[in-house]
Amino acid sequence: MSQVIRSPKMYDVCVIGSGAGGGTAAKILTEGGLSVALLEAGPPVYPEKDFKMLMWPYELPHRGIGVGGHAAENFGEFLAPNGAWQIEGEPYTSAPGSNFQWFRSRIVGGRTNHWGRIALRFAPIDFQSATRDGLGDDWPITYDDLSPYYDKVESYIGVFGTHENVSSAPDGMFLPPPKPRCTDLIVKKACDKIGVICIPSRLAILTKSVNGRLPCHYCGQCGRGCVTASNFSSSQVMIPPAMKTGKLTMITGAMAREVILGKDGKAEGVSYIDKATRTERRISARAVVLAASACESARLLLNSKSAQFPNGLANSSGAVGKYLTDSVGSDGWGIIPQLEKMPPHNHDGVGGMHMYIPWWKFDRKNDFPRGYHIEFGGGRDMPGVGEFNDLLHEEEGYGATLKKRARQTYGTGIGMAGRGEMIPNPDTYCEIDREVVDKWGIPVLRFHFKWSEYEIRQAKDMQETFRAIIEAAGGVYKTKTPISGESPFGIAAGGKIIHEVGSARMGADPKSSVLNGFCQAHDVKNIFVMDGAPLVTNPDKNPTLTIMALAWRASEYLLDEARKGNL
Ligand SMILES: Cc1cc2nc3c(=O)[nH]c(=O)nc-3n(C[C@H](O)[C@H](O)[C@H](O)COP(=O)(O)OP(=O)(O)OC[C@H]3O[C@@H](n4cnc5c(N)ncnc54)[C@H](O)[C@@H]3O)c2cc1C
Ligand code: SF4
């Protein structure tokens, strides 16, 4: 039998994962005076060394696309480090007939090193949509419960935007937005023509200094990570203040295996693999916060079996792993010939969209439930490998004529991405694969995934809207999508939009939910889940701002309960 090395210290809280949820928990709990051990499966991040800011394509082998173009599928070698669809030795599986893709990031800060920084509040109706249309379930909390925490998160991390009074996209505590780019103005004008709402976007990027962090200097490369911490990542914005308290013990290279249940029915710690020595270790703590990302936290609970919880810890409801959703995604693009005549101009800005289209048909009867928003972009960014593939397919010839054509068409494309709400369905969930383990011997997840007719109709509507906008702008819509098969109307595979949530949802009824409205397990009072897993619905708004607001609120509750001796 291998020897388990136990930490001599008893921590107040053990937090698993340092991404959006775990970073927020670590900050609030340590600032509240609790001692926290933070287990993080990845290594530390060193922005100066790890982030490829202000590098030219030719400074990287294969100009950032990787040997054989392989890095392209992980968004290229420029992307902030340690994020991938497949991690060597740490597989996941999909059940026959299902295709689920899982982007994981093993590094301090998790996927907040990579995210697009789109920071949107859920709307009041998103918490009670089942009451309106009878699909899925309502949340046990309302927008009013969460709104003060949206305020706190936005004010602390810095989000730009404008007050617009659109009911599907509530306003927040905004910094001033950057100016629209040329392509934004073209899309806005087209949207005005056809009655679509188009407003400045809301991104977690500083346009003014906040808490000593410098404002953005408009290098346009947020996806690479920001050396000046002008955009939000948990590693640069949540972890440093937690460290400053002296109450945080960060343990990197620590792959949590299981939450340990004590004889009193409460969690007493976490067992983890120290990746450097491949030894099993144990942290003792009075409370445990799972924030390893929605599916990884479900995996941890399902792998934590005991006589009391033979189907997984805190899983008397059987809801762990169920109610999994991702955003509905369908993309398209078109060209705007009038842009061929544009003189070269300054296209600088933040590394993301300056304007977007919130869900605008909320007051109509649509042939699918709920809604979607549209992210768009275009213009003259740094050209990358493969930039002219479409042109090469369309144009005859070579040499000077082809180059001239490439110069003419460069920067005339506008891309659009619809991001919409999926309704949870019984064919979409994750469970433990009975046969496959990872390189640490930990059983892996097996995914089941199915889109329903609701989501497919939404993707169709996205494609029709993209075309309508591009044509209203005087352009030519180029995307062609099949109407059936694996990807009708271009609907992306499950997980591809990287908004997977819901796998340990909160609810008023312990028979059908895992957590109460404070992200606390119904079954075990000193276990909390603070990542995407508690979300009851997955509205068109990207989930990370809500993950942080929920984690902030749950952490304040945990602090209170700890003070009262209730945990
Ligand atoms: C390219 C990209 C673009 C995105 N764009 C947006 C966007 O614009 N807006 C938006 O809202 N969202 C976006 N997202 C999604 C966003 O990143 C996630 O919603 C968010 O990071 C989830 O936070 P989390 O705390 O649940 O998990 P994560 O941020 O994934 O953090 C989980 C952490 O837990 C660690 N961990 C995992 N397993 C273990 C274990 N067993 N033991 C110890 N540690 C473990 C991981 O290493 C990681 O550090 C994007 C994601 C990507 C990759
Ligand atoms: S665009 Fe701004 S926030 Fe983004 S990486 Fe550049 S300086 Fe940082």
XYZ file of C-alpha atoms and ligand atoms in Angstrom:
628
model
C 0.000 0.000 0.000
C 1.412 3.397 -0.951
C 1.997 5.840 1.853
C -0.160 8.968 2.021
C 1.685 12.071 3.215
C -0.582 14.210 5.400
C -0.071 17.931 5.939
C 0.433 18.602 9.655
C -1.509 21.862 9.423
C -5.294 22.118 9.607
C -6.414 24.845 7.177
C -9.715 26.649 7.475
C -10.478 25.998 3.797
C -9.010 23.936 0.979
C -9.831 25.451 -2.437
C -9.329 23.229 -5.502
C -8.500 25.192 -8.673
C -7.319 28.786 -9.159
C -9.405 29.900 -12.169
C -12.330 32.315 -12.230
C -14.173 30.703 -9.323
C -11.214 29.453 -7.243
C -9.277 32.719 -7.562
C -12.317 34.712 -6.403
C -12.838 32.345 -3.450
C -9.153 32.544 -2.457
C -9.252 36.363 -2.450
C -12.483 36.757 -0.456
C -11.756 33.987 2.049
C -8.194 35.077 2.840
C -9.183 38.753 3.046
C -11.884 37.601 5.466
C -9.149 36.157 7.678
C -9.337 32.420 6.887
C -6.284 30.309 6.172
C -6.585 28.754 2.717
C -4.671 25.948 1.010
C -5.123 26.327 -2.751
C -4.499 23.144 -4.750
C -3.728 23.857 -8.404
C -3.033 21.078 -10.901
C -0.872 23.279 -13.124
C 2.367 25.232 -12.674
C 2.672 28.909 -11.688
C 2.386 31.471 -14.474
C 5.148 34.032 -15.111
C 3.655 36.701 -17.415
C 7.013 38.219 -18.444
C 8.263 34.852 -19.638
C 5.081 32.944 -20.500
C 2.980 35.577 -22.304
C 3.931 36.205 -25.927
C 2.936 39.855 -25.949
C 4.300 42.146 -28.687
C 6.040 39.293 -30.527
C 6.143 39.095 -34.295
C 4.891 35.935 -35.993
C 8.407 35.240 -37.314
C 9.751 35.090 -33.763
C 7.915 31.806 -33.247
C 8.596 28.573 -35.131
C 5.980 28.057 -37.856
C 4.759 31.588 -37.227
C 2.695 30.514 -34.257
C 0.730 27.779 -35.935
C 2.845 24.896 -34.597
C 4.528 21.948 -36.298
C 2.167 20.668 -39.010
C -0.328 23.367 -38.018
C -1.223 21.396 -34.896
C -1.224 24.339 -32.515
C -3.937 25.993 -34.616
C -6.658 23.889 -33.070
C -5.615 25.154 -29.611
C -5.872 28.758 -30.900
C -2.178 28.865 -31.894
C 1.110 29.066 -30.010
C 0.528 32.723 -29.228
C -2.278 31.854 -26.840
C -1.509 32.225 -23.156
C 0.152 28.951 -22.080
C -1.062 25.511 -20.979
C -4.519 25.327 -22.482
C -5.546 22.556 -24.852
C -8.367 20.358 -26.113
C -6.288 17.286 -25.287
C -3.810 16.992 -22.409
C -1.264 14.222 -22.650
C -2.030 11.424 -20.168
C -5.269 13.061 -19.021
C -7.927 11.830 -21.460
C -11.703 12.069 -21.401
C -14.059 9.967 -23.470
C -17.314 10.477 -25.379
C -20.064 7.853 -25.441
C -20.872 6.341 -28.872
C -22.876 8.840 -30.898
C -21.705 11.790 -28.770
C -19.012 14.290 -29.590
C -17.985 16.498 -26.683
C -14.857 18.648 -26.704
C -13.333 19.804 -23.401
C -10.826 22.655 -23.324
C -8.819 22.542 -20.102
C -6.127 24.765 -18.806
C -3.614 23.467 -16.310
C -1.953 26.574 -14.910
C -2.469 29.112 -12.129
C -5.463 31.189 -13.237
C -6.872 28.349 -15.363
C -8.782 29.430 -18.424
C -8.912 33.061 -17.296
C -5.440 33.315 -18.851
C -7.092 32.538 -22.193
C -10.641 33.814 -22.113
C -12.052 36.434 -24.491
C -12.833 38.733 -21.509
C -16.468 39.094 -22.630
C -18.088 39.902 -19.295
C -21.906 39.955 -19.493
C -24.433 39.866 -16.669
C -27.282 37.384 -16.844
C -30.648 39.175 -17.035
C -33.419 38.994 -14.389
C -35.483 36.700 -16.655
C -32.551 34.247 -16.980
C -33.020 33.232 -13.338
C -36.757 32.561 -13.781
C -37.087 31.514 -17.420
C -38.736 28.161 -16.608
C -41.675 30.011 -15.061
C -42.092 31.840 -18.351
C -41.786 28.989 -20.858
C -41.918 25.780 -18.790
C -38.498 24.517 -19.921
C -35.812 23.440 -17.439
C -35.892 24.906 -13.944
C -35.748 28.256 -12.189
C -32.803 29.241 -10.036
C -33.256 29.311 -6.256
C -31.938 32.904 -6.312
C -32.962 35.964 -8.295
C -31.119 38.656 -10.194
C -31.567 40.956 -7.193
C -29.657 38.480 -5.002
C -26.717 38.453 -7.401
C -26.770 42.038 -8.646
C -24.710 43.491 -5.715
C -22.056 40.847 -6.452
C -21.999 41.691 -10.148
C -21.367 45.261 -8.939
C -18.503 44.123 -6.705
C -16.858 41.950 -9.366
C -17.145 44.547 -12.128
C -15.842 47.359 -9.914
C -12.907 45.221 -8.787
C -11.837 43.586 -12.067
C -12.748 46.499 -14.391
C -15.269 46.026 -17.205
C -15.947 48.591 -19.914
C -19.349 49.185 -21.458
C -22.228 51.640 -21.758
C -25.640 52.043 -20.172
C -28.184 50.954 -22.775
C -31.263 49.745 -20.891
C -31.657 46.574 -22.995
C -33.674 44.138 -20.874
C -31.814 41.006 -22.059
C -28.412 42.562 -21.256
C -28.417 44.447 -17.923
C -26.087 47.389 -17.484
C -23.283 47.273 -14.923
C -20.544 49.291 -13.225
C -18.740 50.220 -16.395
C -15.486 51.902 -17.376
C -15.700 53.990 -20.586
C -15.636 51.847 -23.757
C -13.016 52.187 -26.509
C -14.086 53.924 -29.730
C -15.754 51.798 -32.420
C -13.521 50.585 -35.221
C -14.388 51.089 -38.889
C -15.945 47.621 -39.239
C -18.002 48.215 -36.080
C -19.543 51.311 -37.649
C -20.381 49.400 -40.822
C -22.125 46.623 -38.863
C -23.907 49.115 -36.596
C -25.283 50.987 -39.614
C -26.474 47.718 -41.178
C -28.090 46.646 -37.894
C -29.916 49.970 -37.592
C -31.323 49.397 -41.084
C -32.851 46.024 -40.213
C -33.888 46.686 -36.612
C -31.140 44.770 -34.796
C -29.661 46.282 -31.601
C -25.887 46.852 -31.785
C -24.087 48.406 -28.784
C -20.578 48.827 -27.349
C -19.316 45.521 -25.980
C -18.587 44.704 -22.331
C -15.118 43.319 -21.784
C -12.973 42.880 -18.652
C -10.269 45.206 -19.965
C -9.182 48.443 -18.300
C -9.698 51.642 -20.236
C -8.693 53.495 -17.047
C -6.324 52.536 -14.260
C -8.008 50.429 -11.516
C -6.348 49.510 -8.183
C -2.908 50.316 -9.560
C -3.345 48.195 -12.705
C -2.399 50.123 -15.832
C -4.953 50.901 -18.535
C -4.829 49.018 -21.831
C -2.303 50.339 -24.355
C -4.327 48.900 -27.275
C -1.889 46.322 -28.570
C -4.880 44.181 -29.583
C -3.381 40.904 -28.358
C -5.349 39.976 -25.235
C -5.495 36.296 -26.177
C -1.743 36.088 -25.570
C -2.064 37.281 -21.963
C -1.287 40.825 -20.845
C 2.063 41.631 -19.246
C 0.666 44.894 -17.814
C -2.349 43.037 -16.321
C -4.660 45.479 -18.107
C -7.090 42.684 -18.844
C -8.502 40.323 -16.257
C -6.962 36.999 -15.348
C -7.359 35.324 -11.993
C -3.586 34.737 -11.872
C -2.844 38.478 -12.070
C -5.867 40.010 -10.341
C -7.333 37.565 -7.785
C -4.319 35.580 -6.588
C -1.920 38.491 -5.772
C -4.228 40.141 -3.159
C -4.877 36.718 -1.605
C -1.114 36.154 -1.393
C -0.669 39.577 0.190
C -2.829 38.589 3.173
C -0.224 35.973 4.166
C -3.135 33.560 4.622
C -2.806 31.725 1.289
C -0.730 28.595 0.802
C -0.601 27.906 -2.919
C 0.357 24.343 -3.860
C 0.967 24.014 -7.594
C 1.381 20.748 -9.495
C -1.259 19.318 -7.135
C -3.872 17.163 -8.885
C -6.814 16.691 -6.511
C -8.069 13.129 -6.581
C -10.827 12.960 -3.997
C -12.553 14.833 -1.177
C -12.257 12.874 2.064
C -15.379 12.418 4.173
C -14.958 12.148 7.940
C -16.880 9.915 10.299
C -19.045 12.881 11.287
C -20.371 13.136 7.730
C -18.377 16.287 6.993
C -15.485 16.749 4.582
C -12.189 16.616 6.454
C -9.764 17.289 3.617
C -8.617 16.527 0.094
C -6.277 13.880 -1.226
C -4.112 14.910 -4.175
C -1.237 13.728 -6.328
C 1.942 15.741 -6.056
C 2.808 15.608 -9.756
C 6.533 16.265 -9.254
C 7.079 13.291 -6.931
C 4.032 11.228 -8.013
C 3.170 10.775 -4.343
C -0.250 10.878 -2.776
C -0.723 13.663 -0.219
C -3.519 14.923 1.933
C -4.588 18.401 3.036
C -6.745 18.723 6.131
C -9.299 21.516 6.183
C -12.485 22.554 7.963
C -14.240 23.272 4.651
C -13.623 22.394 0.995
C -14.337 24.585 -2.045
C -14.356 22.779 -5.382
C -13.504 25.187 -8.207
C -11.660 22.929 -10.627
C -14.050 23.917 -13.508
C -17.607 22.626 -13.923
C -16.850 19.145 -15.249
C -13.674 18.574 -13.232
C -15.570 19.381 -10.013
C -18.290 16.905 -11.025
C -15.517 14.367 -11.651
C -14.061 14.972 -8.178
C -17.441 14.524 -6.488
C -18.237 11.383 -8.502
C -14.806 9.921 -7.686
C -15.250 10.634 -3.941
C -17.206 7.541 -2.963
C -17.957 6.368 0.569
C -20.417 4.129 2.366
C -22.591 7.184 2.927
C -22.314 8.353 -0.696
C -21.774 5.280 -2.901
C -22.715 7.265 -6.030
C -20.392 10.138 -5.334
C -20.061 12.751 -2.641
C -23.005 15.105 -2.064
C -24.877 13.202 -4.765
C -27.956 11.864 -2.977
C -29.985 13.641 -5.703
C -28.119 11.865 -8.526
C -27.768 15.316 -10.139
C -23.939 15.451 -10.156
C -22.842 15.377 -13.818
C -26.415 15.944 -15.077
C -27.950 19.158 -16.516
C -24.708 19.829 -18.384
C -24.951 22.479 -21.098
C -22.667 24.442 -23.402
C -23.562 27.544 -25.416
C -25.108 27.069 -28.843
C -22.527 28.305 -31.337
C -22.643 28.913 -35.075
C -20.214 31.114 -36.996
C -20.205 32.810 -40.376
C -18.490 35.500 -42.379
C -18.894 37.777 -45.335
C -16.949 40.345 -47.304
C -17.704 44.026 -47.643
C -16.400 45.124 -51.075
C -16.518 48.831 -50.118
C -13.657 48.109 -47.693
C -11.359 47.335 -50.641
C -11.050 51.068 -51.144
C -10.106 51.806 -47.536
C -6.721 53.474 -47.165
C -4.507 51.748 -44.578
C -5.663 53.072 -41.207
C -5.078 52.592 -37.513
C -7.111 49.589 -36.433
C -5.625 49.418 -32.922
C -7.796 48.671 -29.955
C -8.377 46.133 -27.248
C -7.834 42.472 -28.020
C -11.495 41.789 -28.611
C -14.623 43.258 -30.092
C -15.481 46.921 -29.503
C -19.191 46.405 -30.278
C -21.612 43.472 -30.133
C -25.226 42.530 -30.699
C -27.147 41.590 -27.534
C -30.264 39.385 -27.818
C -32.695 41.743 -29.479
C -35.778 39.580 -30.175
C -36.733 39.103 -26.509
C -40.146 40.684 -27.018
C -41.180 38.529 -30.018
C -42.471 35.039 -30.627
C -39.569 33.039 -32.082
C -39.585 29.425 -33.257
C -37.042 28.437 -30.571
C -36.903 29.205 -26.847
C -34.614 31.777 -25.177
C -32.078 33.665 -27.296
C -28.548 34.385 -28.499
C -26.139 37.281 -28.892
C -23.706 37.950 -31.727
C -19.998 38.638 -31.381
C -18.362 40.100 -34.459
C -15.071 41.433 -35.699
C -13.076 42.288 -38.758
C -10.506 44.687 -40.115
C -6.771 44.670 -40.461
C -5.254 42.653 -37.661
C -1.815 41.106 -37.969
C -2.215 38.528 -40.781
C -1.601 34.967 -39.662
C -0.773 31.703 -41.417
C -3.743 30.636 -43.547
C -5.121 34.188 -43.743
C -5.606 33.962 -47.505
C -6.828 30.355 -47.801
C -10.292 31.406 -48.938
C -8.859 33.775 -51.521
C -6.630 31.021 -52.915
C -9.658 28.791 -53.337
C -11.501 31.471 -55.260
C -8.868 33.219 -57.378
C -7.103 31.886 -60.447
C -3.467 32.641 -61.185
C -0.326 33.449 -59.236
C 2.426 36.054 -58.872
C 1.815 39.797 -58.991
C -1.882 39.544 -59.927
C -2.643 37.227 -57.017
C -0.670 39.418 -54.572
C -2.552 42.482 -55.767
C -5.845 40.708 -55.180
C -4.699 39.611 -51.706
C -3.834 43.236 -50.834
C -7.197 44.395 -52.155
C -9.263 41.913 -50.206
C -7.206 41.936 -46.993
C -9.293 43.359 -44.159
C -12.604 43.276 -46.049
C -13.984 40.279 -44.150
C -16.359 40.483 -41.200
C -16.771 37.405 -39.006
C -19.810 36.713 -36.843
C -20.328 34.262 -34.017
C -23.719 33.501 -32.465
C -23.714 32.377 -28.824
C -27.044 31.123 -27.536
C -28.838 29.302 -24.758
C -29.071 25.515 -24.645
C -31.882 23.899 -22.641
C -30.602 21.031 -20.415
C -31.717 17.638 -21.760
C -31.511 14.081 -20.369
C -29.118 12.956 -23.140
C -26.430 15.434 -22.117
C -24.362 14.679 -19.022
C -21.007 13.425 -17.801
C -20.252 10.353 -15.729
C -17.205 8.366 -14.663
C -15.819 6.105 -17.392
C -15.665 2.619 -15.872
C -12.577 1.614 -17.863
C -10.294 4.571 -18.447
C -8.019 6.242 -15.879
C -5.573 9.103 -16.363
C -1.826 8.878 -15.833
C -2.340 9.486 -12.110
C -4.719 6.510 -11.921
C -7.780 8.740 -11.473
C -10.932 7.581 -13.339
C -11.772 9.983 -16.162
C -15.013 11.540 -17.399
C -17.184 10.125 -20.137
C -19.437 12.622 -21.919
C -22.869 12.205 -23.454
C -24.036 15.095 -25.586
C -27.014 15.892 -27.790
C -28.395 19.076 -29.290
C -32.188 19.242 -29.456
C -34.359 20.762 -32.149
C -34.491 23.979 -30.045
C -30.779 24.607 -30.461
C -30.709 23.621 -34.134
C -33.484 26.106 -34.898
C -31.486 28.732 -33.036
C -28.400 28.018 -35.192
C -30.569 28.399 -38.309
C -31.765 31.782 -37.063
C -28.140 32.805 -36.404
C -27.135 31.995 -39.986
C -30.122 33.915 -41.394
C -29.287 36.937 -39.236
C -25.587 36.938 -40.184
C -26.578 36.944 -43.841
C -29.151 39.712 -43.324
C -26.606 41.958 -41.570
C -23.823 41.403 -44.123
C -26.226 42.014 -47.011
C -27.652 45.138 -45.330
C -24.038 46.356 -45.171
C -23.743 45.902 -48.944
C -21.617 42.789 -48.551
C -21.627 39.188 -49.734
C -22.285 36.459 -47.177
C -19.828 33.609 -47.784
C -20.636 30.879 -45.269
C -22.540 27.847 -46.485
C -23.886 25.404 -43.904
C -25.678 22.060 -44.333
C -29.267 21.795 -43.124
C -28.765 18.328 -41.637
C -25.987 15.903 -40.640
C -23.558 16.311 -37.761
C -23.535 20.081 -37.813
C -26.819 21.478 -39.144
C -26.628 25.231 -39.753
C -23.008 25.136 -38.585
C -23.873 24.274 -34.968
C -20.592 23.640 -33.131
C -19.904 20.338 -31.349
C -20.809 20.243 -27.650
C -18.140 21.864 -25.461
C -16.572 23.741 -28.404
C -17.759 27.130 -27.174
C -16.031 26.432 -23.801
C -19.037 27.534 -21.745
C -19.794 24.159 -20.136
C -21.788 24.588 -16.905
C -24.520 23.037 -14.759
C -22.951 19.722 -13.665
C -23.640 20.263 -9.927
C -26.524 22.676 -10.109
C -28.064 24.672 -7.302
C -31.761 24.405 -6.515
C -34.403 24.769 -3.858
C -35.151 21.025 -3.865
C -32.354 18.729 -2.556
C -33.939 15.852 -4.488
C -33.121 17.406 -7.846
C -30.130 19.629 -7.121
C -26.696 19.352 -5.518
C -26.261 22.803 -3.963
C -28.328 25.452 -2.232
C -28.427 29.068 -3.411
C -25.074 29.753 -1.730
C -23.254 27.009 -3.675
C -23.206 24.873 -0.504
C -23.856 21.125 -0.830
C -27.300 20.132 0.449
C -25.824 16.848 1.717
C -22.552 18.022 3.307
C -22.554 21.500 4.848
C -18.822 22.162 4.631
C -18.539 21.470 0.887
C -19.017 24.302 -1.620
C -18.749 24.326 -5.429
C -17.685 27.671 -6.899
C -17.102 27.282 -10.629
C -19.521 26.825 -13.548
C -21.104 23.700 -12.031
C -23.766 25.477 -9.880
C -25.367 27.337 -12.831
C -29.004 26.290 -13.366
C -29.343 27.814 -16.824
C -26.778 28.797 -19.426
C -28.278 31.908 -21.041
C -26.778 33.525 -24.111
C -24.433 35.541 -21.884
C -20.929 34.051 -21.517
C -20.760 32.556 -18.008
C -17.549 33.770 -16.358
C -18.762 37.042 -14.821
C -21.625 35.075 -13.242
C -19.213 32.371 -11.995
C -17.205 35.097 -10.216
C -20.288 36.865 -8.798
C -21.634 33.554 -7.440
C -18.213 32.640 -5.980
C -17.886 36.071 -4.304
C -21.377 35.723 -2.781
C -20.807 32.101 -1.697
C -17.436 33.017 -0.142
C -18.977 35.817 1.931
C -21.622 33.310 3.087
C -18.921 30.746 3.921
C -17.076 33.391 5.972
C -20.262 34.171 7.874
C -21.078 30.531 8.521
C -17.495 29.882 9.672
C -17.720 32.823 12.100
C -20.985 31.432 13.489
C -19.386 27.980 13.858
C -21.947 26.439 11.492
C -19.608 24.528 9.176
C -10.150 30.620 -25.494
C -11.239 30.830 -24.477
C -12.075 31.942 -24.593
C -13.084 32.164 -23.637
N -13.801 33.325 -23.705
C -14.702 33.620 -22.730
C -15.342 34.878 -22.696
O -15.069 35.771 -23.514
N -16.245 35.127 -21.719
C -16.553 34.196 -20.774
O -17.406 34.466 -19.917
N -15.920 32.992 -20.754
C -15.001 32.686 -21.706
N -14.322 31.487 -21.666
C -14.659 30.529 -20.612
C -13.963 30.871 -19.300
O -12.584 30.789 -19.457
C -14.443 29.891 -18.227
O -15.852 30.030 -18.092
C -13.848 30.170 -16.849
O -12.459 30.261 -16.876
C -14.279 29.028 -15.916
O -13.764 29.273 -14.643
P -13.557 28.080 -13.626
O -13.097 28.680 -12.366
O -14.795 27.269 -13.620
O -12.458 27.126 -14.290
P -11.033 27.377 -14.917
O -10.818 28.823 -15.209
O -10.900 26.413 -16.028
O -10.043 26.981 -13.739
C -9.973 25.683 -13.218
C -8.631 25.509 -12.534
O -8.673 24.286 -11.802
C -7.483 23.565 -12.015
N -7.793 22.144 -11.843
C -8.533 21.361 -12.655
N -8.618 20.127 -12.154
C -7.920 20.113 -11.000
C -7.648 19.122 -10.029
N -8.139 17.882 -10.121
N -6.873 19.458 -8.967
C -6.379 20.717 -8.822
N -6.619 21.700 -9.721
C -7.398 21.404 -10.794
C -7.066 23.914 -13.433
O -5.691 23.679 -13.621
C -7.469 25.379 -13.505
O -6.431 26.225 -13.086
C -13.302 31.234 -22.594
C -12.452 30.110 -22.482
C -11.429 29.923 -23.406
C -10.516 28.752 -23.234
S -5.025 44.935 -25.852
Fe -4.735 45.974 -23.891
S -5.432 44.545 -22.324
Fe -5.152 43.391 -24.237
S -3.056 42.588 -24.101
Fe -2.913 44.550 -25.183
S -2.520 46.078 -23.571
Fe -3.240 44.213 -22.546
